[in-house]
C-alpha cells in the first residue's frame, strides 16, 4: 500500500501558482572572451596574429633572488626574472599554475553613454618555475628574505598579470549613493555604493599553452638578457548585475530529497556502480 495515498497511474494535484517577491542579482550586460596571452618584445618583433602582449614572468617571492645565472644583480619582488645563457630551458612545476587573483574596477562610460560602464579587469596568474641547464638539471638560486638566513631554491615563485578593458551595459539607474546593510553575515557591515554603480562578476579559466619559451631581450644597447615567457590561454566571462526586487511565479518551496549515506563497505559501493560498457566498446555512429 502506498504511504502517500496516491492512486497508481494518476498524477498528484499540482501546487497552485502564486507570485512571490524575491531579491535577485539581475544581469544587465555580459560577454565572454577567449584570449591568447603571449610575451614578446614588441620593439623588435611583430606581434603574432591573434596574440595579446603580456610581460615576461615576474618574481613572486617575498624576498630577492640572486645567483650566477641571474642578470642585473638581485631581482626584487615584482621585477622580471632575467637570466643568462646558462639557462637552457624553463619549466613550469606541474600543478602549480592558477589564476590567483582578479581585481575589477567599474566606472561610468568615458563616452557618456547612458547605462554603459567601463570595466577594467586585472588577472594575476601565479606558478612555480625551474631554470634548467643543458642537462635538464635545475639551477638553484639564492632567496634572501629580510631577517632570515639566505636559502637555495629551485622552485621559483613567479607571476604574470594581464589587464583587460571593455564596455558593458549595466542598466540605467539613479546616480544617488546607496548604502546597504545586510544582517546575513556577522559582523554586520554597511556597503556604500557611490554613484549607484552596477556590480561585476568575473569568472576565468586559464592554462599555460606550452612550456615557457626563453625570450631574448635587449636590456641596453648591446646587452642581451633572457626571460621566461609563458604563453597563456584565458577563457573569461564578465557580467554586470544589480541587486533588484523581482516578482516571480512560484509553485511553492523546493522539494529536498533525503541525503544518501556514504557506505563504509567498498564492495557495496562497487556493486552499486553501473557496468562501464562504453569503456569496452569503441564509439560508433549509427
mmCIF file of C-alpha atoms in Angstrom:
data_model
loop_
_atom_site.group_PDB
_atom_site.id
_atom_site.type_symbol
_atom_site.label_atom_id
_atom_site.label_comp_id
_atom_site.label_asym_id
_atom_site.label_seq_id
_atom_site.Cartn_x
_atom_site.Cartn_y
_atom_site.Cartn_z
ATOM 1 C CA UNK A 1 0.000 0.000 0.000
ATOM 2 C CA UNK A 2 1.366 3.377 -0.928
ATOM 3 C CA UNK A 3 2.128 5.566 2.035
ATOM 4 C CA UNK A 4 1.403 8.815 0.228
ATOM 5 C CA UNK A 5 -2.163 7.717 -0.630
ATOM 6 C CA UNK A 6 -1.609 8.462 -4.322
ATOM 7 C CA UNK A 7 -3.524 6.295 -6.751
ATOM 8 C CA UNK A 8 -1.304 4.479 -9.221
ATOM 9 C CA UNK A 9 -1.444 5.931 -12.691
ATOM 10 C CA UNK A 10 -2.723 9.299 -11.527
ATOM 11 C CA UNK A 11 -0.529 12.366 -11.158
ATOM 12 C CA UNK A 12 -0.670 14.331 -7.895
ATOM 13 C CA UNK A 13 -2.567 17.587 -7.908
ATOM 14 C CA UNK A 14 -0.246 20.436 -8.947
ATOM 15 C CA UNK A 15 0.520 23.130 -6.417
ATOM 16 C CA UNK A 16 -1.225 26.432 -7.092
ATOM 17 C CA UNK A 17 0.942 29.058 -8.757
ATOM 18 C CA UNK A 18 1.454 32.276 -6.823
ATOM 19 C CA UNK A 19 3.520 35.427 -7.238
ATOM 20 C CA UNK A 20 6.490 35.703 -4.877
ATOM 21 C CA UNK A 21 8.776 38.700 -4.276
ATOM 22 C CA UNK A 22 12.462 37.777 -4.281
ATOM 23 C CA UNK A 23 15.794 39.584 -4.091
ATOM 24 C CA UNK A 24 17.847 38.693 -7.161
ATOM 25 C CA UNK A 25 21.059 39.520 -8.989
ATOM 26 C CA UNK A 26 19.767 40.708 -12.354
ATOM 27 C CA UNK A 27 22.341 40.570 -15.144
ATOM 28 C CA UNK A 28 22.238 43.585 -17.468
ATOM 29 C CA UNK A 29 25.353 43.103 -19.580
ATOM 30 C CA UNK A 30 27.555 40.104 -20.202
ATOM 31 C CA UNK A 31 30.280 38.947 -22.556
ATOM 32 C CA UNK A 32 32.831 36.184 -22.970
ATOM 33 C CA UNK A 33 36.360 36.322 -24.297
ATOM 34 C CA UNK A 34 38.963 33.831 -25.440
ATOM 35 C CA UNK A 35 42.410 35.441 -25.232
ATOM 36 C CA UNK A 36 45.828 34.099 -26.180
ATOM 37 C CA UNK A 37 48.325 35.967 -23.995
ATOM 38 C CA UNK A 38 51.939 35.944 -25.108
ATOM 39 C CA UNK A 39 55.062 37.851 -24.056
ATOM 40 C CA UNK A 40 57.206 39.275 -26.840
ATOM 41 C CA UNK A 41 59.495 42.204 -27.386
ATOM 42 C CA UNK A 42 57.163 44.466 -29.341
ATOM 43 C CA UNK A 43 60.038 46.852 -30.113
ATOM 44 C CA UNK A 44 61.749 44.114 -32.130
ATOM 45 C CA UNK A 45 59.135 41.537 -33.095
ATOM 46 C CA UNK A 46 55.897 41.898 -34.984
ATOM 47 C CA UNK A 47 53.031 40.727 -32.748
ATOM 48 C CA UNK A 48 51.897 37.206 -33.732
ATOM 49 C CA UNK A 49 48.381 37.103 -35.251
ATOM 50 C CA UNK A 50 45.713 36.819 -32.569
ATOM 51 C CA UNK A 51 48.163 37.231 -29.687
ATOM 52 C CA UNK A 52 47.817 39.776 -26.903
ATOM 53 C CA UNK A 53 51.028 41.113 -25.393
ATOM 54 C CA UNK A 54 51.828 40.470 -21.743
ATOM 55 C CA UNK A 55 55.080 40.819 -19.818
ATOM 56 C CA UNK A 56 57.592 38.082 -19.115
ATOM 57 C CA UNK A 57 57.475 36.204 -15.807
ATOM 58 C CA UNK A 58 57.962 38.375 -12.729
ATOM 59 C CA UNK A 59 59.285 37.378 -9.321
ATOM 60 C CA UNK A 60 56.569 36.391 -6.872
ATOM 61 C CA UNK A 61 58.787 35.564 -3.895
ATOM 62 C CA UNK A 62 58.684 37.661 -0.712
ATOM 63 C CA UNK A 63 62.428 38.252 -0.958
ATOM 64 C CA UNK A 64 65.106 38.809 -3.587
ATOM 65 C CA UNK A 65 66.814 36.141 -5.670
ATOM 66 C CA UNK A 66 70.388 36.109 -6.911
ATOM 67 C CA UNK A 67 72.971 33.733 -8.278
ATOM 68 C CA UNK A 68 75.431 33.113 -11.065
ATOM 69 C CA UNK A 69 72.677 32.828 -13.689
ATOM 70 C CA UNK A 70 70.782 35.948 -12.614
ATOM 71 C CA UNK A 71 71.347 39.086 -14.704
ATOM 72 C CA UNK A 72 71.357 42.602 -13.248
ATOM 73 C CA UNK A 73 72.060 41.781 -9.608
ATOM 74 C CA UNK A 74 69.483 40.548 -7.111
ATOM 75 C CA UNK A 75 65.961 40.559 -8.531
ATOM 76 C CA UNK A 76 63.380 42.116 -6.219
ATOM 77 C CA UNK A 77 59.725 41.043 -5.919
ATOM 78 C CA UNK A 78 57.688 42.178 -8.917
ATOM 79 C CA UNK A 79 60.673 42.556 -11.247
ATOM 80 C CA UNK A 80 61.074 40.495 -14.409
ATOM 81 C CA UNK A 81 63.183 37.378 -13.851
ATOM 82 C CA UNK A 82 66.226 37.862 -16.105
ATOM 83 C CA UNK A 83 68.984 35.273 -16.552
ATOM 84 C CA UNK A 84 71.949 34.471 -18.783
ATOM 85 C CA UNK A 85 72.553 31.841 -21.456
ATOM 86 C CA UNK A 86 73.498 29.209 -18.878
ATOM 87 C CA UNK A 87 69.776 28.516 -18.632
ATOM 88 C CA UNK A 88 68.872 26.160 -21.464
ATOM 89 C CA UNK A 89 65.166 25.652 -20.748
ATOM 90 C CA UNK A 90 62.499 26.798 -18.297
ATOM 91 C CA UNK A 91 59.854 24.509 -16.850
ATOM 92 C CA UNK A 92 56.600 25.197 -15.021
ATOM 93 C CA UNK A 93 56.262 22.924 -11.995
ATOM 94 C CA UNK A 94 53.287 20.622 -12.706
ATOM 95 C CA UNK A 95 50.122 21.575 -10.845
ATOM 96 C CA UNK A 96 51.408 24.989 -9.771
ATOM 97 C CA UNK A 97 49.671 27.213 -12.343
ATOM 98 C CA UNK A 98 46.499 29.013 -11.249
ATOM 99 C CA UNK A 99 44.545 32.246 -11.532
ATOM 100 C CA UNK A 100 45.437 33.620 -8.112
ATOM 101 C CA UNK A 101 43.677 36.984 -8.199
ATOM 102 C CA UNK A 102 41.153 39.022 -10.179
ATOM 103 C CA UNK A 103 40.678 42.738 -9.486
ATOM 104 C CA UNK A 104 37.775 44.612 -11.083
ATOM 105 C CA UNK A 105 37.037 48.335 -11.397
ATOM 106 C CA UNK A 106 33.746 49.684 -12.776
ATOM 107 C CA UNK A 107 33.306 53.315 -13.869
ATOM 108 C CA UNK A 108 30.736 55.220 -15.941
ATOM 109 C CA UNK A 109 31.476 55.136 -19.659
ATOM 110 C CA UNK A 110 34.140 57.619 -20.703
ATOM 111 C CA UNK A 111 31.955 58.485 -23.717
ATOM 112 C CA UNK A 112 28.978 59.367 -21.527
ATOM 113 C CA UNK A 113 26.705 56.630 -22.851
ATOM 114 C CA UNK A 114 23.742 56.224 -20.505
ATOM 115 C CA UNK A 115 23.681 52.830 -18.850
ATOM 116 C CA UNK A 116 27.115 51.779 -20.121
ATOM 117 C CA UNK A 117 30.166 51.273 -17.939
ATOM 118 C CA UNK A 118 33.885 50.844 -18.499
ATOM 119 C CA UNK A 119 35.179 47.690 -16.831
ATOM 120 C CA UNK A 120 38.875 47.200 -16.062
ATOM 121 C CA UNK A 121 39.974 43.720 -15.009
ATOM 122 C CA UNK A 122 43.438 42.738 -13.796
ATOM 123 C CA UNK A 123 44.115 38.993 -13.857
ATOM 124 C CA UNK A 124 47.084 37.569 -11.937
ATOM 125 C CA UNK A 125 48.471 34.152 -12.851
ATOM 126 C CA UNK A 126 50.934 32.519 -10.429
ATOM 127 C CA UNK A 127 53.120 29.466 -10.913
ATOM 128 C CA UNK A 128 56.461 27.921 -9.969
ATOM 129 C CA UNK A 129 59.294 27.715 -12.494
ATOM 130 C CA UNK A 130 62.582 25.821 -12.677
ATOM 131 C CA UNK A 131 65.622 27.155 -14.514
ATOM 132 C CA UNK A 132 67.307 24.171 -16.191
ATOM 133 C CA UNK A 133 70.792 23.764 -17.640
ATOM 134 C CA UNK A 134 71.677 21.847 -20.805
ATOM 135 C CA UNK A 135 71.466 18.510 -18.943
ATOM 136 C CA UNK A 136 67.976 19.243 -17.629
ATOM 137 C CA UNK A 137 69.193 19.833 -14.075
ATOM 138 C CA UNK A 138 67.526 22.562 -12.022
ATOM 139 C CA UNK A 139 69.827 25.514 -11.363
ATOM 140 C CA UNK A 140 69.488 26.796 -7.776
ATOM 141 C CA UNK A 141 69.197 30.484 -6.973
ATOM 142 C CA UNK A 142 69.626 32.173 -3.607
ATOM 143 C CA UNK A 143 66.490 33.515 -1.934
ATOM 144 C CA UNK A 144 67.121 36.306 0.570
ATOM 145 C CA UNK A 145 64.320 37.391 2.890
ATOM 146 C CA UNK A 146 64.903 40.199 5.384
ATOM 147 C CA UNK A 147 65.612 38.789 8.835
ATOM 148 C CA UNK A 148 66.091 35.221 7.581
ATOM 149 C CA UNK A 149 69.080 33.139 6.521
ATOM 150 C CA UNK A 150 69.523 33.038 2.715
ATOM 151 C CA UNK A 151 68.448 29.710 1.229
ATOM 152 C CA UNK A 152 68.988 27.956 -2.091
ATOM 153 C CA UNK A 153 65.796 27.208 -4.013
ATOM 154 C CA UNK A 154 64.999 25.635 -7.371
ATOM 155 C CA UNK A 155 61.233 26.245 -7.401
ATOM 156 C CA UNK A 156 60.913 29.964 -8.068
ATOM 157 C CA UNK A 157 57.530 31.601 -7.427
ATOM 158 C CA UNK A 158 56.624 33.676 -10.488
ATOM 159 C CA UNK A 159 53.581 35.520 -11.768
ATOM 160 C CA UNK A 160 52.154 37.236 -14.825
ATOM 161 C CA UNK A 161 49.446 39.902 -14.981
ATOM 162 C CA UNK A 162 47.039 40.843 -17.738
ATOM 163 C CA UNK A 163 44.822 43.939 -17.795
ATOM 164 C CA UNK A 164 41.624 43.809 -19.825
ATOM 165 C CA UNK A 165 39.317 46.754 -20.537
ATOM 166 C CA UNK A 166 35.842 46.633 -22.036
ATOM 167 C CA UNK A 167 32.483 48.400 -22.041
ATOM 168 C CA UNK A 168 29.232 46.731 -20.947
ATOM 169 C CA UNK A 169 25.650 47.758 -20.364
ATOM 170 C CA UNK A 170 24.963 47.936 -16.635
ATOM 171 C CA UNK A 171 21.449 49.313 -16.570
ATOM 172 C CA UNK A 172 20.232 52.888 -16.344
ATOM 173 C CA UNK A 173 19.793 53.873 -12.705
ATOM 174 C CA UNK A 174 19.851 56.848 -10.381
ATOM 175 C CA UNK A 175 23.329 58.157 -9.607
ATOM 176 C CA UNK A 176 22.448 58.648 -5.954
ATOM 177 C CA UNK A 177 24.816 56.992 -3.483
ATOM 178 C CA UNK A 178 23.147 53.929 -1.977
ATOM 179 C CA UNK A 179 24.124 52.447 1.381
ATOM 180 C CA UNK A 180 23.162 48.838 2.015
ATOM 181 C CA UNK A 181 23.293 46.884 5.274
ATOM 182 C CA UNK A 182 22.823 43.117 5.434
ATOM 183 C CA UNK A 183 22.486 41.117 8.654
ATOM 184 C CA UNK A 184 23.196 37.816 6.891
ATOM 185 C CA UNK A 185 26.853 37.894 7.897
ATOM 186 C CA UNK A 186 28.466 38.884 11.173
ATOM 187 C CA UNK A 187 29.854 41.353 11.964
ATOM 188 C CA UNK A 188 27.276 43.448 10.157
ATOM 189 C CA UNK A 189 28.818 45.890 7.704
ATOM 190 C CA UNK A 190 27.395 48.626 5.529
ATOM 191 C CA UNK A 191 28.257 48.747 1.838
ATOM 192 C CA UNK A 192 28.376 52.234 0.315
ATOM 193 C CA UNK A 193 27.868 52.240 -3.457
ATOM 194 C CA UNK A 194 28.971 55.687 -4.612
ATOM 195 C CA UNK A 195 27.172 56.657 -7.808
ATOM 196 C CA UNK A 196 24.989 53.523 -7.711
ATOM 197 C CA UNK A 197 27.310 51.537 -9.968
ATOM 198 C CA UNK A 198 26.469 48.005 -11.099
ATOM 199 C CA UNK A 199 28.361 45.099 -9.574
ATOM 200 C CA UNK A 200 30.720 42.928 -11.606
ATOM 201 C CA UNK A 201 31.140 39.164 -11.657
ATOM 202 C CA UNK A 202 34.212 37.787 -13.420
ATOM 203 C CA UNK A 203 34.968 34.103 -13.957
ATOM 204 C CA UNK A 204 38.164 32.789 -15.500
ATOM 205 C CA UNK A 205 39.799 29.556 -16.596
ATOM 206 C CA UNK A 206 43.430 29.769 -17.687
ATOM 207 C CA UNK A 207 46.243 27.380 -18.535
ATOM 208 C CA UNK A 208 49.754 27.612 -19.977
ATOM 209 C CA UNK A 209 49.605 26.544 -23.617
ATOM 210 C CA UNK A 210 53.165 25.194 -23.616
ATOM 211 C CA UNK A 211 56.299 25.152 -21.523
ATOM 212 C CA UNK A 212 57.843 28.638 -21.176
ATOM 213 C CA UNK A 213 59.804 29.998 -24.099
ATOM 214 C CA UNK A 214 63.146 31.635 -23.407
ATOM 215 C CA UNK A 215 62.731 35.125 -24.788
ATOM 216 C CA UNK A 216 65.717 37.170 -25.928
ATOM 217 C CA UNK A 217 65.603 40.833 -24.912
ATOM 218 C CA UNK A 218 67.977 43.754 -25.269
ATOM 219 C CA UNK A 219 68.062 45.419 -21.855
ATOM 220 C CA UNK A 220 70.537 48.069 -23.014
ATOM 221 C CA UNK A 221 72.170 48.630 -26.394
ATOM 222 C CA UNK A 222 74.430 45.635 -26.968
ATOM 223 C CA UNK A 223 73.337 43.892 -23.736
ATOM 224 C CA UNK A 224 71.310 40.700 -24.084
ATOM 225 C CA UNK A 225 69.295 39.032 -21.333
ATOM 226 C CA UNK A 226 66.848 36.166 -21.288
ATOM 227 C CA UNK A 227 63.336 35.937 -19.810
ATOM 228 C CA UNK A 228 60.840 33.173 -19.084
ATOM 229 C CA UNK A 229 57.946 33.809 -21.467
ATOM 230 C CA UNK A 230 54.762 31.909 -20.618
ATOM 231 C CA UNK A 231 52.029 31.696 -23.265
ATOM 232 C CA UNK A 232 48.648 31.633 -21.505
ATOM 233 C CA UNK A 233 45.218 30.685 -22.818
ATOM 234 C CA UNK A 234 42.442 32.549 -20.993
ATOM 235 C CA UNK A 235 38.703 31.908 -21.087
ATOM 236 C CA UNK A 236 36.729 34.526 -19.197
ATOM 237 C CA UNK A 237 33.105 35.567 -18.627
ATOM 238 C CA UNK A 238 32.237 39.067 -17.406
ATOM 239 C CA UNK A 239 28.815 40.162 -16.163
ATOM 240 C CA UNK A 240 27.407 43.412 -14.793
ATOM 241 C CA UNK A 241 24.474 42.995 -12.433
ATOM 242 C CA UNK A 242 22.353 44.857 -9.910
ATOM 243 C CA UNK A 243 20.501 43.721 -6.800
ATOM 244 C CA UNK A 244 16.802 44.046 -7.593
ATOM 245 C CA UNK A 245 13.387 43.070 -6.238
ATOM 246 C CA UNK A 246 11.541 40.808 -8.664
ATOM 247 C CA UNK A 247 8.165 39.117 -8.723
ATOM 248 C CA UNK A 248 8.313 35.530 -9.967
ATOM 249 C CA UNK A 249 5.753 32.787 -10.381
ATOM 250 C CA UNK A 250 6.172 30.041 -7.802
ATOM 251 C CA UNK A 251 4.565 26.686 -7.073
ATOM 252 C CA UNK A 252 5.903 26.616 -3.534
ATOM 253 C CA UNK A 253 9.027 25.522 -1.710
ATOM 254 C CA UNK A 254 11.650 23.342 -3.354
ATOM 255 C CA UNK A 255 11.396 19.591 -2.837
ATOM 256 C CA UNK A 256 14.500 18.498 -0.924
ATOM 257 C CA UNK A 257 15.276 14.754 -1.067
ATOM 258 C CA UNK A 258 16.888 12.851 1.775
ATOM 259 C CA UNK A 259 20.681 12.646 1.799
ATOM 260 C CA UNK A 260 22.248 9.381 0.679
ATOM 261 C CA UNK A 261 24.603 7.981 3.341
ATOM 262 C CA UNK A 262 28.150 7.044 2.362
ATOM 263 C CA UNK A 263 28.604 3.336 2.861
ATOM 264 C CA UNK A 264 31.709 2.089 4.622
ATOM 265 C CA UNK A 265 31.743 -1.153 2.622
ATOM 266 C CA UNK A 266 33.819 -0.782 -0.587
ATOM 267 C CA UNK A 267 32.184 -3.863 -2.146
ATOM 268 C CA UNK A 268 28.706 -2.458 -1.572
ATOM 269 C CA UNK A 269 29.773 0.777 -3.253
ATOM 270 C CA UNK A 270 31.395 -1.100 -6.159
ATOM 271 C CA UNK A 271 28.367 -3.317 -6.716
ATOM 272 C CA UNK A 272 26.161 -0.221 -6.970
ATOM 273 C CA UNK A 273 28.121 1.139 -9.943
ATOM 274 C CA UNK A 274 26.716 0.649 -13.462
ATOM 275 C CA UNK A 275 28.705 -1.632 -15.731
ATOM 276 C CA UNK A 276 31.007 0.531 -17.943
ATOM 277 C CA UNK A 277 30.082 -0.871 -21.348
ATOM 278 C CA UNK A 278 31.294 2.304 -23.084
ATOM 279 C CA UNK A 279 34.825 1.711 -21.789
ATOM 280 C CA UNK A 280 34.988 -1.682 -23.523
ATOM 281 C CA UNK A 281 33.366 -0.789 -26.827
ATOM 282 C CA UNK A 282 34.684 1.870 -29.224
ATOM 283 C CA UNK A 283 32.233 4.665 -30.013
ATOM 284 C CA UNK A 284 30.053 4.077 -33.045
ATOM 285 C CA UNK A 285 27.808 6.302 -35.085
ATOM 286 C CA UNK A 286 24.574 4.938 -36.495
#
